[in-house]
Amino acid sequence: MKFKALIGTSILAMTVATPALAQDAAGEVERDAFGGEIVVTAQRQSERLQDVPIAVSAFSAEALEKQQIDNASDLQLTLPNVTFSKGNFTGSSFTIRGIGDLCVGSSCDSATAIHVNGSPLFNTRIFETEYFDLERVEVLRGPQGTLFGRNATSGVVNFVTAKPKTGEFLASADGEYGNFDAWKVKGMVNIPLGDTIALRAAGFYLKRGGYTKNLFDGNDIDGRDMYAVRGSLRWEPGPNTTLDLMGYYFREKDDRLRIQKQFCQRDPTGILGCLNNRRDAAKVNGNATFPSVLGSREVFALNGISPLLGLGTGSLYGADSNAGAIEPADVRTVNTDFTPEYFTDEIQAQAHLDHSFGTINLSLTGLYQRTRVDSRQDYNLDVANRATIQPGLNALAFLAANGIPGAPGSSAYFAPIAAALIPDGPTGKLCTSNTNPNGLGVFGGDAVCGDNALAFDRSVGRYESWSTEAIISSDFDGPFNLLLGGIYAKSKSTNVDYYVNAFPIDYFASLFGTFTALSTGRPPSFLGSPYFKNHNESLTLNSYGIFGEAYFEASDRLKFTVGLRYNNDKKRDLSNSTLASFLVPYGTTGDIFNSPYAGTYDADSGVGGLPGAQRFRDRTQKFDELTGRAVVDFKLTEDNLLYASYSRGYKSGGINPALQFSVPGVTETFAPEIIDAFEIGSKNTFGNGALQLNLTGFYYKYKGLQLSRIVARTSVNDNVDADIYGFEAEAMIRPDPDWLFNLGFSYLKTKVTDDKLFVNQRDPSGGLANSVIIKDISQAFNCAVVANVGGQAVADGFVTSVNTAINASRGLAPANDPNTQGLRGPTPFPSDANLGAATGAFSSCATLETAAAGTGGAITVYGGGVPVSIKGNSLPQAPNFKFSAGVQHTVNFSGGMSLVPRLDLTYTGDSYGNIFNGRVNKVKGYAQANAQLQLNGTDDRWYVRAFIQNIFDNNATTGLYLTDQSSGLFTNIFTLEPRRYGIGAGVKF
């Protein structure tokens, strides 16, 4: 029997998300239930999709339209064991069978390989754009160990663009208007240029108002303004040769929100900022944050600075910047004085050549890609209370005008601060450093000014890559066939930076810089950078793979497939991280590293660091791995297939971002992910296509799952092992040509099998009794003091005694003196904090650790917190089950017109947004329903449609991100889009 393989740039075999109709006697191309072509073999012979032993769903252009699948968020709704959620920065996570993008950082690779026409994409923005002029979208579930590019541990999403058609003029146009003043237009034109060449051009434009009401100014934010264009050229110089060229550009510039909302169970003590039991509609206690801790009157007093300069009442034990703030419970309502800004664009250029030498076929593909992204928004999504900082501003203005009493000339040290931060006086505008790459910020003349103290972040990056792939495949008449291929890819990321800018950080950096300069006889200076900046100067990747598969058809019913791939990746990271790191004299130009005191900063002081001061940490890491797959499939009948497969998947390791200082337990690199996947399946078609039923069971043994956590205000990554297993069922029922039902169900179980210990930032006590959670006064991180002998009173007494000693060393009152300007003893948390019996206190973790060393083991101080085991916990973003159903009915009228109502419903079960699980991290199950009514003209030349998405206006949370300890541990959430409805119309020529 002649071998039939789906070979070309996509190397695909699919089972469809809609039922395949059997190939007719004339050999016409198979079509799905919506009439769309579902098999394209890149000039190879087609194969019935139900004959292929891989769990894949495919959506034709018609299926995408009928099921209202306009983007990635829509795509995941009807797919078993697939979820999609935005990420905290400018990324997103497409999770398949519990495997998503849990790794955060510039050197992390996506677990789901994203391809366009079979070529891998790097840092693509394709999940943000709208779908237009696609031939199909293919989603392969499970690791693809041989044929697909890099890092396909969870699966592959392949976007296949519509190709030009020779000898035929085609055109189409679509328009849509909906609520939120949303306009969308799409268009396509296909122009034949002779008998062998055709040109196709397509594009879309979308503009809509914001989903979110901003109480601060009454405006709506989180809108969209974006467009994309694609041009394609096909040349068929002969019957055996096809050349395809494609160019694509996407651009968005609007007020998109990266983070929909922030929730917090407010901590009245200020030790944690947010407690560990619930996600309430409340604001973080500002006293737990880095700028408030270091700008407090207690820290000022301990450093010999007048406590009157402390921001606000200045006390760690007093009212904070969010005191009295009201957080609207509605996820579509915020109160922010910083309007979000979002910009991204992407260029793709691709060339693909297919040529047949008879029984040997050659496929060559090259792709160039360039992507940029730049996003800013309010870091705390709030409006700070200016009244709390006014006393400090008044004191600063006095010192700028008069200097320190008894210190002639000292006003020259404070005048530059006042001129930069409060240029109109203490009651005028407040100026905050802009997100300037040079690190000078407001003290270099680059500021954002407003009536209140601003705090905002920025996520920015530029990415460039190219890849080339060659595939040779056979089409012999005998039972044996093979495929050989190789791919080389190179990418470079530059200036991939994350900033956190806040007025209190500028205030602290300038005042501490001034007093440091004063005490050491140096010129007036600030501490640079006066904002947090995690900077990736460049990350380069060189990757290649060599792969091959052999296919043996033992009979017309039994087939064996064996594949092997060698993967090689080399990464080089050049990065640093700064926040008030060294003195920078006022008047410094160009860059903070032009400061004469920059030599005190060393970016690579960690493991493997070079001697001396280095501006950048320079690290190189190599990874390689053998992967592959083995499959046996057996046809019970022509319409019933059984298969079993083993596949090994691989995702390369990486280099953790540079930290401001060395942190115990944090490695500079993290290992690759390796997954051994076992799968059995059955694909069945009954009644000549009236019923299609596909069943799949799988078991994964996961080694080295990459898992992110926040350390020193930076995402670092570790590795853990996990087991995953589950079941999937997809059914399509078409009792007659006018009715269509689709059903899907999946069950998923994930479990960490490692007994590694990690610190749960939400509960630094680790659940231990006899513990005190500490907010460190030098970095605003947490640590934990545990009494190994004695009760809670022993731990509390130890912290009180150390704080008393710290106060005494600075001539301040003892701890727990109500008149103290220094540190106090422990205080209890609320009874519903879910922190056991732990108490909390502000103190110095380093001083506590030194003191504990003299207790003979009676006291232990845990930096960051007490580590706990996560063995047995579920993986994040892995819903326990998922159900989807859809139904449509076609009412045919005389004259060829038809009316088609359709309803779709999806329910996604419970999951967790954090590896530590627990109630505070739970993402509750949610449902989404869509409906539409479409009137089609004769021969489908035109249509008019009314639609509604998210009928019940479900604002369900789809994902979580926990901020770090120095930000107060609030939770950023990501949600479904709100209810959308409107009308649309289209025409085809």
Tab-separated table of C-alpha atoms in Angstrom, residues 45 59 244 285 445 604 714 737 749 758 794 817 825 884 989:
chain	number	residue	atom	x	y	z
A	45	GLN	CA	-1.181	13.044	-0.956
A	59	PHE	CA	-10.050	24.484	12.849
A	244	ASP	CA	5.583	30.585	-1.332
A	285	ASN	CA	-0.770	47.845	53.495
A	445	GLY	CA	15.706	65.813	34.113
A	604	ASP	CA	28.323	39.344	38.754
A	714	THR	CA	13.138	39.287	40.430
A	737	PRO	CA	-27.009	17.493	7.197
A	749	LYS	CA	-4.572	15.176	37.405
A	758	PHE	CA	10.504	26.051	48.787
A	794	VAL	CA	10.653	32.656	73.544
A	817	ASP	CA	7.979	52.100	74.073
A	825	GLY	CA	8.500	43.960	69.405
A	884	SER	CA	-17.618	21.920	26.089
A	989	PHE	CA	-16.410	37.734	-4.721
